[in-house]
Every structure is written in C-alpha cells, then in structure tokens.
Coordinates of C-alpha atoms (C1' of nucleotides) in Angstrom, one line a residue:
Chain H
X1 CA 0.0 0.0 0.0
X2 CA 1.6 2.9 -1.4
X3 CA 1.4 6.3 0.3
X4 CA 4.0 9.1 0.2
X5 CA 4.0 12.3 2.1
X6 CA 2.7 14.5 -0.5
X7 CA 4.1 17.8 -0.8
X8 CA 1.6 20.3 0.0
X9 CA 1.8 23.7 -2.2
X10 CA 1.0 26.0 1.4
X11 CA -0.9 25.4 4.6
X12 CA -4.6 25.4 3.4
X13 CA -5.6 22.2 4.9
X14 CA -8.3 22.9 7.3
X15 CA -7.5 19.9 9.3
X16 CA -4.4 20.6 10.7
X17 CA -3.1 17.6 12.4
X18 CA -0.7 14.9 11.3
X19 CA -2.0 12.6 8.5
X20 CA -2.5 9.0 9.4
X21 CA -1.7 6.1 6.5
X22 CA -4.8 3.8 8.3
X23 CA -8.0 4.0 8.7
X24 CA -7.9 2.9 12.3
X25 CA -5.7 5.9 13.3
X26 CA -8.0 8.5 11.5
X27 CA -9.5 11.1 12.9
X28 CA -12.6 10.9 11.4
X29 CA -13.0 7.1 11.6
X30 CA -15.4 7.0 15.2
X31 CA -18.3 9.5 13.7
X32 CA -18.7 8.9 10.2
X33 CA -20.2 6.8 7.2
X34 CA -17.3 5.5 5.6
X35 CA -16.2 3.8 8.7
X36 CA -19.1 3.8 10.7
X37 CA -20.6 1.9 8.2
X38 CA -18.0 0.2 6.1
X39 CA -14.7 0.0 7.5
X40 CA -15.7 -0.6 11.4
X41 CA -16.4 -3.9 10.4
X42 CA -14.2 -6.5 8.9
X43 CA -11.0 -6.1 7.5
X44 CA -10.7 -2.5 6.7
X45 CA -7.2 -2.9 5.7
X46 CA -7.6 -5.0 2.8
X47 CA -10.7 -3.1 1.4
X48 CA -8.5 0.0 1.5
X49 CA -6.8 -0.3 -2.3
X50 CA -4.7 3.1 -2.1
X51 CA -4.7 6.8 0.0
X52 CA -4.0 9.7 -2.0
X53 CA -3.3 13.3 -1.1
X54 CA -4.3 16.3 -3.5
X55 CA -3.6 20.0 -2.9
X56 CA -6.6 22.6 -2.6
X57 CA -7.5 23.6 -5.8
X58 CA -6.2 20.8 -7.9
X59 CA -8.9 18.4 -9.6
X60 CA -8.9 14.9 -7.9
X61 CA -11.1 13.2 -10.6
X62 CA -11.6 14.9 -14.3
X63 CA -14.8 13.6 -15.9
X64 CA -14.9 10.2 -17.9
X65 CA -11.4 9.1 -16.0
X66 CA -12.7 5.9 -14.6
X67 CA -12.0 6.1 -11.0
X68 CA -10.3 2.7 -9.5
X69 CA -13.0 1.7 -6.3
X70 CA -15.4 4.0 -4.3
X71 CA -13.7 6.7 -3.2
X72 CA -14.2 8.1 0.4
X73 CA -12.9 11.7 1.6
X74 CA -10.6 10.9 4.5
X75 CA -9.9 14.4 5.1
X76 CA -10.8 18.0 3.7
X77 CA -13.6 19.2 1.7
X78 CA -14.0 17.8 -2.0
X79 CA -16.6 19.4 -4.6
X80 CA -18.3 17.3 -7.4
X81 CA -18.7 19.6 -10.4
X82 CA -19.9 19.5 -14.3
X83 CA -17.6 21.9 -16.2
X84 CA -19.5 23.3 -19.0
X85 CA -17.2 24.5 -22.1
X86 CA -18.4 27.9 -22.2
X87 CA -16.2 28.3 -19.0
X88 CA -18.6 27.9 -16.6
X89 CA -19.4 25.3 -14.2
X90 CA -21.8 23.7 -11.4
X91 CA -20.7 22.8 -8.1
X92 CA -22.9 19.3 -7.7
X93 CA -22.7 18.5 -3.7
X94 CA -19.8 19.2 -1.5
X95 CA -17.8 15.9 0.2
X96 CA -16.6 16.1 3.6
X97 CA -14.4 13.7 5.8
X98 CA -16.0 9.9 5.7
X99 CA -18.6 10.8 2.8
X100 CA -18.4 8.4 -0.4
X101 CA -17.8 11.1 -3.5
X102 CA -20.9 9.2 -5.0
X103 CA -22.7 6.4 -2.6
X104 CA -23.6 5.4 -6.4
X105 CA -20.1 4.3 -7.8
X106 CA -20.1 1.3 -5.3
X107 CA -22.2 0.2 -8.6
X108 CA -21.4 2.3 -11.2
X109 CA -18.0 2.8 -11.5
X110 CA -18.3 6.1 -14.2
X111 CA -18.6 9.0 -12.3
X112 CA -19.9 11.4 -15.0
X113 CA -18.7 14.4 -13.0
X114 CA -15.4 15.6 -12.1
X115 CA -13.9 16.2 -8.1
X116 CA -11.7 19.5 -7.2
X117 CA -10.2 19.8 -3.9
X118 CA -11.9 22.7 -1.9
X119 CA -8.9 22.1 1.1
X120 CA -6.1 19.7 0.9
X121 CA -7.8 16.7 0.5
X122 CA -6.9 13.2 1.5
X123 CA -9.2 10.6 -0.2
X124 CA -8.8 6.5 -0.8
X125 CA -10.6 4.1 -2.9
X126 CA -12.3 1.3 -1.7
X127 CA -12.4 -2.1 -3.7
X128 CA -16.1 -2.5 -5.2
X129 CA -16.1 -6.2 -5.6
X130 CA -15.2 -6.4 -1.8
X131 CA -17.1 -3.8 -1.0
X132 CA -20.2 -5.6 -2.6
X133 CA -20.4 -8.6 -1.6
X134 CA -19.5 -7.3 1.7
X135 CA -22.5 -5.5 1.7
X136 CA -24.4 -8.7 0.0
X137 CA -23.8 -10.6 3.3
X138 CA -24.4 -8.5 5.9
X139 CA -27.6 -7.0 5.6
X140 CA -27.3 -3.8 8.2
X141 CA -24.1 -2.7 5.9
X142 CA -26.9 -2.7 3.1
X143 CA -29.5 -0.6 4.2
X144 CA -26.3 1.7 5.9
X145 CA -25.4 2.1 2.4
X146 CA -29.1 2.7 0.9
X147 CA -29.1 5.3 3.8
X148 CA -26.2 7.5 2.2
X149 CA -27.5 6.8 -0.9
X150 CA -30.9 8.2 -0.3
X151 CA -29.1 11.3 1.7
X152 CA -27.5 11.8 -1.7
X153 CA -30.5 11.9 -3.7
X154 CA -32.7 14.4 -1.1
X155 CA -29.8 17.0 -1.0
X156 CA -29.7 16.5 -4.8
X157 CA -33.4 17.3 -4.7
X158 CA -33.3 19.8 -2.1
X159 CA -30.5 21.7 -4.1
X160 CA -32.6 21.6 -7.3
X161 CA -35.2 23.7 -5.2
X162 CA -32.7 26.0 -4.1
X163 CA -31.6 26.9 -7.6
X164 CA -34.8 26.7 -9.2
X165 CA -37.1 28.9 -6.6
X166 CA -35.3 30.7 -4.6
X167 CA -33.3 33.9 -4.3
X168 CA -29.8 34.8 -4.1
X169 CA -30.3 35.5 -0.2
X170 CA -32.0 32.6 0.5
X171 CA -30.1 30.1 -1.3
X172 CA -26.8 31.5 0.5
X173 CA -28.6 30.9 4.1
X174 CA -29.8 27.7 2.8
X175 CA -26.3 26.3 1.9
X176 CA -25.2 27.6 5.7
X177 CA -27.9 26.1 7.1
X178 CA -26.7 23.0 5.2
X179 CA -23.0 22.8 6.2
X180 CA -23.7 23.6 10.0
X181 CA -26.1 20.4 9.8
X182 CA -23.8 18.6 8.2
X183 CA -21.4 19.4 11.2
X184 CA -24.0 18.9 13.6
X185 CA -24.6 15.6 12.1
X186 CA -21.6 14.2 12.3
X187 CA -20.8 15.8 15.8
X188 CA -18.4 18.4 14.7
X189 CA -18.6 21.2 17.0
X190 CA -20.6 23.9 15.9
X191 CA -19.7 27.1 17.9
X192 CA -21.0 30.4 16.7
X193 CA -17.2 29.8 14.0
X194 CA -17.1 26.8 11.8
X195 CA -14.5 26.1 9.5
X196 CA -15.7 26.9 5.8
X197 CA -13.2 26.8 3.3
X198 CA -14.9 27.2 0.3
X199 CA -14.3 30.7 -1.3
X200 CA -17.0 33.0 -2.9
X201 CA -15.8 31.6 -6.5
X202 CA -17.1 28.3 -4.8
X203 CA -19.9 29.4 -3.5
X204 CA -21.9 31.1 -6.5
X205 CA -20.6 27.7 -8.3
X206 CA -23.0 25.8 -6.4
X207 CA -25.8 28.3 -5.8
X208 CA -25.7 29.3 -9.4
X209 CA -24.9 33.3 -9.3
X210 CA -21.9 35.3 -10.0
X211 CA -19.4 35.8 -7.3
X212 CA -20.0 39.4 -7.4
X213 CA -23.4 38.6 -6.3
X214 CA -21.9 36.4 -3.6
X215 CA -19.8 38.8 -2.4
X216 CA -22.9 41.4 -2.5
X217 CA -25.7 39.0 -1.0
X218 CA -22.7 38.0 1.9
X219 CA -22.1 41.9 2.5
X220 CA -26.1 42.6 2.8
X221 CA -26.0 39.3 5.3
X222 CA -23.0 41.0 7.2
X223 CA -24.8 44.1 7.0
X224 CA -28.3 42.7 8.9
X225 CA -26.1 40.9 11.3
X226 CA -27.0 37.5 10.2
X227 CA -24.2 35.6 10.0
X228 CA -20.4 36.1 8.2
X229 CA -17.9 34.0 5.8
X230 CA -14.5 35.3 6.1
X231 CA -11.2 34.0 5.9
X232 CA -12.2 30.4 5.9
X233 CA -14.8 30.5 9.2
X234 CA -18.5 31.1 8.6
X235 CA -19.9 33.1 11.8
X236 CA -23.3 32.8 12.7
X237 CA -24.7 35.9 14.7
X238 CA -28.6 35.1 14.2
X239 CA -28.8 31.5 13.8
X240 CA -32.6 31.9 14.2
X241 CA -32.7 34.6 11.3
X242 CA -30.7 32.3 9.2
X243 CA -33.1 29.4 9.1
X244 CA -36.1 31.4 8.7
X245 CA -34.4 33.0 5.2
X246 CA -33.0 29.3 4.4
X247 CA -36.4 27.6 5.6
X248 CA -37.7 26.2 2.7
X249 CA -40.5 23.8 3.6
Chain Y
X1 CA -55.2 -8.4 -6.4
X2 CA -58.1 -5.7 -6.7
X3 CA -58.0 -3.7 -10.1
X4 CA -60.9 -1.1 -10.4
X5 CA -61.8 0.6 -13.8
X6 CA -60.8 3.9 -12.5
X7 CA -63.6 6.0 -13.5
X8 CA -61.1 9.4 -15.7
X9 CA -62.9 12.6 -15.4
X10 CA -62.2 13.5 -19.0
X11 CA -60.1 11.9 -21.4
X12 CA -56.6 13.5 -21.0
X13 CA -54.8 9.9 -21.1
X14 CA -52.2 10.0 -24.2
X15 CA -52.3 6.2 -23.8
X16 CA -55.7 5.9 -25.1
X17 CA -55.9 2.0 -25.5
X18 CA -57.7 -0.2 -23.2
X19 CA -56.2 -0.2 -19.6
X20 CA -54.9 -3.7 -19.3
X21 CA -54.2 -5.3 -15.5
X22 CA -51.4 -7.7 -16.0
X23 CA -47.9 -6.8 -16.5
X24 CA -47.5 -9.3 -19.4
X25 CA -50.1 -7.7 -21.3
X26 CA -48.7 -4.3 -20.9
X27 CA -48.5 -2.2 -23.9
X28 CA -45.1 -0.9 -22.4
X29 CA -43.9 -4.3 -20.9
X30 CA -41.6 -5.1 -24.0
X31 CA -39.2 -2.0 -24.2
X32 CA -39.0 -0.8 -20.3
X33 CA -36.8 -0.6 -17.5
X34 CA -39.8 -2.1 -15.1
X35 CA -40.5 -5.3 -17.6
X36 CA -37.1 -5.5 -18.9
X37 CA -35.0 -6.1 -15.4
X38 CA -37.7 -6.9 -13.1
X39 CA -40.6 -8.4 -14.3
X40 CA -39.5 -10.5 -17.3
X41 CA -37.7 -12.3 -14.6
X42 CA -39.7 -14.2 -12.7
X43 CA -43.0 -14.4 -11.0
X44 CA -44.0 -11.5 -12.1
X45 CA -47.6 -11.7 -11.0
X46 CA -46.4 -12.0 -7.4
X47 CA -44.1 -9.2 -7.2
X48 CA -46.7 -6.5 -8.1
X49 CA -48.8 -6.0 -5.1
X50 CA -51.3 -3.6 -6.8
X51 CA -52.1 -1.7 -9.6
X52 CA -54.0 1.7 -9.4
X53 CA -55.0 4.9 -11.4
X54 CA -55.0 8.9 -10.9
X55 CA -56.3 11.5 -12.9
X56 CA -54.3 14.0 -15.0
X57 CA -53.3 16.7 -12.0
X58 CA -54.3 14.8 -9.2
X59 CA -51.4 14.0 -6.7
X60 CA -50.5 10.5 -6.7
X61 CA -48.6 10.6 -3.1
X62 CA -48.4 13.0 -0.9
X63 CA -44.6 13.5 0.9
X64 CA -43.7 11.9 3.8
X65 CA -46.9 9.6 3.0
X66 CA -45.2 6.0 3.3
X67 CA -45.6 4.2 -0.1
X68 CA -46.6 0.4 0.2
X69 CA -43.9 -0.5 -2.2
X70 CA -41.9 0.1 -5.2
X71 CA -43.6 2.7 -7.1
X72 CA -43.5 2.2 -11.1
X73 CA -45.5 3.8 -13.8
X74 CA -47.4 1.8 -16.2
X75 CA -48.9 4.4 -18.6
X76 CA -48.8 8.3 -18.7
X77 CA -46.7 10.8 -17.2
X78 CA -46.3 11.6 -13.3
X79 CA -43.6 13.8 -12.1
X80 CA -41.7 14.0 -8.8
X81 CA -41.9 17.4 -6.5
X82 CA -41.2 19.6 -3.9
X83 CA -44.1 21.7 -2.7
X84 CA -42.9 25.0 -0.8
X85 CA -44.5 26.4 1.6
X86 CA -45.1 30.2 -0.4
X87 CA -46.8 28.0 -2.7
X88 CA -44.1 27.6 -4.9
X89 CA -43.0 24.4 -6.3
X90 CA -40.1 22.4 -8.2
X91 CA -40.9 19.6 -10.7
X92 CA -37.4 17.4 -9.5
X93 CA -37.9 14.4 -12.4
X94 CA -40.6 13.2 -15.2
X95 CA -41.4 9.8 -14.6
X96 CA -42.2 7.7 -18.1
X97 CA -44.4 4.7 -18.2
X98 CA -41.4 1.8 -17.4
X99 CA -40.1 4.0 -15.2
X100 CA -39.1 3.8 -10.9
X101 CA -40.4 6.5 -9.4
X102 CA -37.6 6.6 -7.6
X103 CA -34.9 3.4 -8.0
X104 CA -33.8 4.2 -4.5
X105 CA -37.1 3.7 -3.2
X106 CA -36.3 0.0 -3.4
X107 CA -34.5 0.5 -0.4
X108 CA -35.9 3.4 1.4
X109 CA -39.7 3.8 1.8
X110 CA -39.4 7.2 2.2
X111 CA -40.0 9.4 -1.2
X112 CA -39.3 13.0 0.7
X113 CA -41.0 14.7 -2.1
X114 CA -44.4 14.8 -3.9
X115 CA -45.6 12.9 -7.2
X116 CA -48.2 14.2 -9.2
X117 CA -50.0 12.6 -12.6
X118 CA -49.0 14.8 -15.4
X119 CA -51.8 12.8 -17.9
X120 CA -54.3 10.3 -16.4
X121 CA -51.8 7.8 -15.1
X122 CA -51.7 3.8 -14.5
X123 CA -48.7 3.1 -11.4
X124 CA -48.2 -0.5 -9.4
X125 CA -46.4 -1.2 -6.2
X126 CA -43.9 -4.0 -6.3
X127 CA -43.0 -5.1 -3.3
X128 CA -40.1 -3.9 -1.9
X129 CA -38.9 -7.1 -0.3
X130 CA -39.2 -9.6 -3.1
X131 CA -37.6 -7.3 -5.1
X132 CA -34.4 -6.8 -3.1
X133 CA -34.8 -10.7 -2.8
X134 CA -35.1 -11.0 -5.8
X135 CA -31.8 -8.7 -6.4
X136 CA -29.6 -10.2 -4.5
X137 CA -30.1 -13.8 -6.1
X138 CA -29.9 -12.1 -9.4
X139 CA -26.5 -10.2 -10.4
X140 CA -27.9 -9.4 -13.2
X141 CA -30.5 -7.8 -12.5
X142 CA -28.6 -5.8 -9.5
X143 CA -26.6 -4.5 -12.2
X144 CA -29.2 -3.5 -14.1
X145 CA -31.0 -1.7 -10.8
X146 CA -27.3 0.1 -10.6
X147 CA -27.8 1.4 -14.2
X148 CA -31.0 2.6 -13.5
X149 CA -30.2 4.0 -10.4
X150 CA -27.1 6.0 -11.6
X151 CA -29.3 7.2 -14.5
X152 CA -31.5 9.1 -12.2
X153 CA -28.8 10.8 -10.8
X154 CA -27.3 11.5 -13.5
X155 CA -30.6 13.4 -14.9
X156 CA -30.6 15.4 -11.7
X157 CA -27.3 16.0 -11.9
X158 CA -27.7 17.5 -15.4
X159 CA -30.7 19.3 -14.5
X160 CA -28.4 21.1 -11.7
X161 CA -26.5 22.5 -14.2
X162 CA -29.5 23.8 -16.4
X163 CA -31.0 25.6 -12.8
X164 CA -27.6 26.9 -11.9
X165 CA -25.8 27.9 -15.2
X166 CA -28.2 28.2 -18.3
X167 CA -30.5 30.3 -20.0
X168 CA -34.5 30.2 -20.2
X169 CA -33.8 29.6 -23.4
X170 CA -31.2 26.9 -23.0
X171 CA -33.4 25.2 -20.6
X172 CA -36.5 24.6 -22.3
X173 CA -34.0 23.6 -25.9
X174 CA -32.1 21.1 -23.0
X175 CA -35.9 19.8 -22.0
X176 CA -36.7 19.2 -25.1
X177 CA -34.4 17.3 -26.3
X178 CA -34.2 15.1 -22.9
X179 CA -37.5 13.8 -23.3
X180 CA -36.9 13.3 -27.4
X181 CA -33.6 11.4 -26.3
X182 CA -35.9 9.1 -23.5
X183 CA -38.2 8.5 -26.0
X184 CA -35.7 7.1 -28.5
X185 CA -34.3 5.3 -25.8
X186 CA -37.7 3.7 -25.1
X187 CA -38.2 3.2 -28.8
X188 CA -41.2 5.0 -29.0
X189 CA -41.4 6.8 -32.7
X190 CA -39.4 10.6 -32.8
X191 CA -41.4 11.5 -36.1
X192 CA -40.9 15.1 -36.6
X193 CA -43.8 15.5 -33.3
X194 CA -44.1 13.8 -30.1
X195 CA -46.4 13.6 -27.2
X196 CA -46.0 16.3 -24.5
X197 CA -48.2 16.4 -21.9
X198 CA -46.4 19.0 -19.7
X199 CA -48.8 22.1 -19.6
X200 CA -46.0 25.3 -19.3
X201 CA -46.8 25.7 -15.4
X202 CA -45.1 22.3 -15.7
X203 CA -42.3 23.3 -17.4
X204 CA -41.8 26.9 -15.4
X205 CA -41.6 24.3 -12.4
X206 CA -39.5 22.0 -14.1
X207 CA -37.0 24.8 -15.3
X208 CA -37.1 26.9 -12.7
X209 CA -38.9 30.2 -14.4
X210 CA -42.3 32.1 -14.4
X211 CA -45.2 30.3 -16.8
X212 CA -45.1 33.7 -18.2
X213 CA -41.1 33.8 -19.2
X214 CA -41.8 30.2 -20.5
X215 CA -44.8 31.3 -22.7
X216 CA -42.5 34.0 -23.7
X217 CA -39.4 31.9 -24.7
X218 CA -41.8 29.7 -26.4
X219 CA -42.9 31.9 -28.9
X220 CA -39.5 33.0 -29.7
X221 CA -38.5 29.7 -30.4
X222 CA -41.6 29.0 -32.6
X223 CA -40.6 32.6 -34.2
X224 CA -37.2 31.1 -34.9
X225 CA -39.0 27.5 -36.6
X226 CA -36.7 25.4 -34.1
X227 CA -39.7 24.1 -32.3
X228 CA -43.4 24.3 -31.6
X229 CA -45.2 23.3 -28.3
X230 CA -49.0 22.7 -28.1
X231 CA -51.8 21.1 -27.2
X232 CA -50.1 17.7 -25.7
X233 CA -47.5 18.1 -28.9
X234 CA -43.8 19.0 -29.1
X235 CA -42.8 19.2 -32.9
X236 CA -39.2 20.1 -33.8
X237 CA -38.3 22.1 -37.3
X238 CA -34.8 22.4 -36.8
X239 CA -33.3 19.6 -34.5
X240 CA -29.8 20.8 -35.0
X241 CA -30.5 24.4 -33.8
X242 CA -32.5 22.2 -31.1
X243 CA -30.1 20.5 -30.2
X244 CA -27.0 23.3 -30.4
X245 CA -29.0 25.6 -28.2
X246 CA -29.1 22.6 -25.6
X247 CA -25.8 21.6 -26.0
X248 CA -24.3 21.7 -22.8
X249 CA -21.0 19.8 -22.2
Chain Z
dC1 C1' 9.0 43.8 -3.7
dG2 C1' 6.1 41.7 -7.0
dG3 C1' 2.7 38.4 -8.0
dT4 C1' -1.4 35.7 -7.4
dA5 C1' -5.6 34.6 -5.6
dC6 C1' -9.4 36.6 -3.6
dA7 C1' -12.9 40.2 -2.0
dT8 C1' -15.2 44.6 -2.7
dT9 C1' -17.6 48.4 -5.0
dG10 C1' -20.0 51.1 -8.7
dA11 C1' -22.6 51.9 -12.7
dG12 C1' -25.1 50.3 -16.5
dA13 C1' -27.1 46.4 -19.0
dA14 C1' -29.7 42.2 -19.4
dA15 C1' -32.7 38.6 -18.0
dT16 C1' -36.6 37.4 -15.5
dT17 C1' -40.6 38.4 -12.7
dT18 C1' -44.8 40.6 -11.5
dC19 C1' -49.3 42.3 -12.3
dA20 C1' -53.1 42.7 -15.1
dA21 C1' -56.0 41.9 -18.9
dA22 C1' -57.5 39.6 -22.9
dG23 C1' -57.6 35.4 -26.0
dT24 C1' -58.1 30.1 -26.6
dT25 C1' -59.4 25.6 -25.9
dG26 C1' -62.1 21.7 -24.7
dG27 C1' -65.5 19.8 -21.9
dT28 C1' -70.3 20.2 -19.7
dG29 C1' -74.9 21.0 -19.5
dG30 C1' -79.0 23.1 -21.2
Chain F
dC1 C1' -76.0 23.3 -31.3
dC2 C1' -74.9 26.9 -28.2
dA3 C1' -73.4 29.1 -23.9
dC4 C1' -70.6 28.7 -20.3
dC5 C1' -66.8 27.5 -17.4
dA6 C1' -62.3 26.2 -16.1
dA7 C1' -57.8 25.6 -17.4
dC8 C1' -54.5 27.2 -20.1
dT9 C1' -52.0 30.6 -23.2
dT10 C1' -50.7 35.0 -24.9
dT11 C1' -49.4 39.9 -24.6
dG12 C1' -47.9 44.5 -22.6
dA13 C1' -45.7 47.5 -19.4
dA14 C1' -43.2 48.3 -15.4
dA15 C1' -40.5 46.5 -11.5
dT16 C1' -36.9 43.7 -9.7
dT17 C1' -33.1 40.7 -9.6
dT18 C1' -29.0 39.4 -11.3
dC19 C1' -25.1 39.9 -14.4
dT20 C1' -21.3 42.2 -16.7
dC21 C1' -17.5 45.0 -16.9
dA22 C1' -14.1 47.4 -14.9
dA23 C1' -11.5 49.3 -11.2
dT24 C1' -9.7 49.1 -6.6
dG25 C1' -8.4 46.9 -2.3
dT26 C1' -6.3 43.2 0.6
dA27 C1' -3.8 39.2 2.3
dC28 C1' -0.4 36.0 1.7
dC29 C1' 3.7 33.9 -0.3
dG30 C1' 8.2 33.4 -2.4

DNA sequence: CGGTACATTGAGAAATTTCAAAGTTGGTGG
DNA sequence: CCACCAACTTTGAAATTTCTCAATGTACCG
C-alpha cells in the first residue's frame, strides 16, 4: 500500500493535524459513514486499495477518467462539479471527511462528474467487488449504504429547489444552514465559527450566481447581522434569522 | 389483487388504448426498464402487489406519506416534486411509463417529495422485499437496478446544471431534447412530433422560471422555426439548432 | 517587492418576474 | 348546437433581480 507524504503547495488544509496512513488511526474514523458503516467492520485494511493526497484547488477526478474503487474523503472538503465548455461550471454536492464522493459508484463505476479539492484533500478508494459482496452478506451494511445513498438523492433534490425557486439570499442561508447540519450531524462542534473553506468563486458555483453577487448578498447578510464567511470560518450571529431565510418547507 | 376501472374525469390519457391489468399484457412491458430487469424475470404476478389509477393533475402521493412499495409507472406521465410552503414548487424528475419512481425507493420507503399525474396515469407497487430478494439472487439484475439507479442521478445532476448555469432559453431547448432522447431510448417513434403532456406551469416548475417567461421563450422559439409546443404536442423544425442551443458539455 | 488569488464596489445592461388583462381551448350541461 | 366555465396561453408595461465590466483593495507567499 503505497502512500508518500505529498508535498503540499502551502498550509490550506483545514485539518491541521498529522496525517494518518490507516484508517484505524484517523481522525474521522469514530463518527462517520465510511467507517461507521464500512470499515468498522471487517477487514478494513484490505478493502482500503490506495490513500491519496491532492492539494486545494487541484482536480482529484476529471470527468470520464474511470475512477479505480469507491472513493471516500478521508480528510478536507471535496466538490463534485460539471464543467461546461463555455467556461462555466456547477458545483454538484460538497464531500466532507468519511462521505463516499458518489454512494452510487459502489455500482457504477463512471462517475460522470469531475472532483476538485476545496482544502487539501486526503481521499482512498475502496475495492467495489469487496465492498459488494460485503454488503451482500451483511444486511445492516446494506440498508447503511441505501441510507447514504438516499441522503444523496434528497440534498440533490433539495439543491434543485434552491436553484430553481429561490433567491440569491436565500439560497446562500440555505447552503449555511446546510454545512452547520452537516457538522451537527456528524458531531463536529458547531460554535458560533465553523471552518468553511470554500471561497465565494465556490460558493456562486453551487448556488448558481456570479461571485459578485456572492460577495454582494454576503455583505447585505453582514450588513443585517446575520451571519459572516470570512477568511475560511462562517460566523453565525442570528442562527434563528438564518433558518427562517434558508427555511424552505 | 383488486384492479378497479378507474372512472377518468375526462379523457386526458395520451395512452388511449384499453387499460390492461397484468404486466404481461402491458402495452409498455416489451421495451422498459420495469418489464425488462424486473418483471420479465420471474413471477412477475407476485411481485406486483397492486395496480392503481389517478387523474391527469391529481397528486398521486403525498410526501412523507409512506408508499406500500416500489412505485412504477405503467402508462402516462407523473412527475416528482417539492411543494414549498409560499406556494411555490419544483418539478425534480418526469417519470415515463417503465419508469421507478424513484430506483432508490427499493431501499428506502421514504419518497421526501411529492408525485403528481401529469396525464391520467396507471402506477403499481412492487413489493419492496421480493424485489431486493429477488436482487440479490440475481447479479444481473442488480446490475441493471445500478444502471438505473445512476441514470436518475445523473438526470438530476444535469438538471443542476441547467437551474444553476443556463439560459431560459437553453433550458427549455435542453428539455426538449431530454424527453426526445428518453423517447428514442424507449423506442417509441421521434417522427418530426411527439407527445408532451407537460402544460408550461409544468415546465416553469420543471426549469425553474415564471409560466409567463416560458410562454415567452416559447414563442420565440416557434418565431425562430426550431420548435413548436402545443396542445399535448412537441414538434421540432430544426433539431440541429434544437439540439445546439441545448448543448451543454 | 512583486505576484497571485481573492474580495469589494460602482454603474449600467440584461434577464426574468410581476401584475393585469385579454384570448383560446375543450368539456359540460342546457 | 350553443353558452358557459375552467384551465390554459398570450401579450404588454413596469419593477426587480442578477449579471457584466471594470477598477480598486487586501492578504499571503516566495
């Protein structure tokens, strides 16, 4: 099992500490679906094929490159994205530690959509036969999996509202609301700060507006004392004013 | 297995010949993903637990209302939504006779969204138990779920991209040619017309604009002899301009 | 110090929505 | 067969949201 100490470019990585070769040792492995579900169980070490590292801002998977297993997010935040050749481009879902990229590809193998690192990323790939007939024999790892799968599909949906109904301001609350459940979820403290690494660029990406809107819409959110996203950390000052904007039904 | 004559209020149904009540006698049984991977098989009599109808705009489930089983569409058009609260809504998928309302619904119960018959509509419940039963014996036909399965993602990943990045325009040309595409994936006959039931509320909630913008963009596109919608029918003039204004990666 | 990536601001343009009214269509009942 | 009704479509004008272009500001890094 192959896994150098890849250079990083500078200090993005949101998660700061050393970076563990096993699943055993990492951090993430006691509250999270990849090995809460998956790797907890038997043999971990011989499902894991390979760990890779990729710098923030680099593309993990371009589009149509079959990937080699399921791949799992060990640590930073990954982005599935469609780039369109007019230049532009949608942000599809964003990964975090211990999420599959696509709960799908322990199936499919073609991902149709490229991956970019948001932070540093550290991600592995799983082996898909083993991972399948794992999940043939024990039936809890099944419906585990149809869990993440269905998670997939309703923030698909729910994101689908977002761009087709709503406005600028409330998609951007809605996509807060969104990450600080996330963090809730998987246990993740969520002071008033939480780390948020994705950058305004990101942000319209996946809410479908210009950045200059971002920046505008954040600014008017700043301005009402809602909430803030600088410097990597989103700050919520009115958590109840925030949901109400993001509440969507 | 009860099987009433559905009385129709009016006679919307685009599948106007008689309403049969077995799967093998199914006008859509020979060229579907429902009859090809899951009821050819085996047993098919057992596996469907009922069969039922709705009228053209009536709701077929409610969210959050548990379904008794695998939902699939028999004959006419139903579509999956989100209702919002402001009264507000987003078409998320058009389901096609053959079609899963939702593949993952095989193993989750829960549909988190809304389904409502587009044309008077024939749907069954398979159940969900024989099916995964019947799944896990089969590879084959696990596979097949997969392909399924990734395919609806893949449309909602697509359709992400239209909300978030394109044109009114660009949408309703990218619509357009999805359903032609499903169509001739299905088989059925892409003479210079189709059938399309969608009413342009439906598409404004599908797309993500105003009825009135769609109306609008509409008429340009009949001005510009690319295409023509109306009265259940979706004629193209020009599928290369069609097709070039939907062009998307 | 210079460079790159990122954030902010302003002004004008473009796309889309809103509101309101009028036109069509198809089914229903007299 | 006609009148009516409900659902749907079309059109116009004005308001609103969002985008585009362009310039300036800021932080970090080598």
């Amino acid at each position: 099992m192959s896994l150098q100490p890849f250079e990083f470019g500078y200090q993005t990585n949101i998660f700061s500490g050393p970076q563990s070769s096993s699943c055993t040792d990492c951090a993430f492995s006691r509250n999270n679906a990849c090995s809460r579900f998956l790797l907890s169980d038997a043999s971990p070490q011989q499902l894991r094929k390979t760990a890779r590292f990729r710098a923030a801002r680099q593309t993990v998977i371009h589009a149509g490159q079959p990937t080699d297993g399921v791949l799992v997010v060990c640590e930073g935040w990954a982005a599935r994205f469609i780039q369109l050749r007019n230049g532009k481009r949608q942000l599809l879902s964003i990964v975090m530690p211990g999420d599959f990229v696509s709960a799908l590809s322990v199936y499919e193998p073609d991902l149709n959509c490229s991956v970019q690192a948001l932070t540093n990323v550290k991600f592995c790939a799983l082996d898909r036969n083993m991972l399948r007939t794992q999940m043939q024999q024990n039936m809890a790892l099944q419906s585990a999996w149809a869990r993440l799968a269905a998670a997939e599909q309703k923030a698909a949906d729910l994101h689908l509202v977002d761009l087709g109904q709503r406005t600028a301001t409330e998609r951007l609350a809605a996509l807060f609301m969104r990450i600080i459940q996330r963090n809730e979820q998987r246990g993740t403290a969520t002071e008033p700060s939480i780390q948020f690494p994705l950058k305004q660029q990101h942000i319209a990406d996946l809410i479908g507006l210009t950045p200059v809107h971002v920046c505008r819409m954040i600014s008017q959110l700043r301005a009402r004392k809602v909430c803030d996203v600088r410097e990597g950390w989103l700050t919520v000052w009115n958590r109840d004013e925030l949901e109400q904007m993001a509440a969507c039904r």
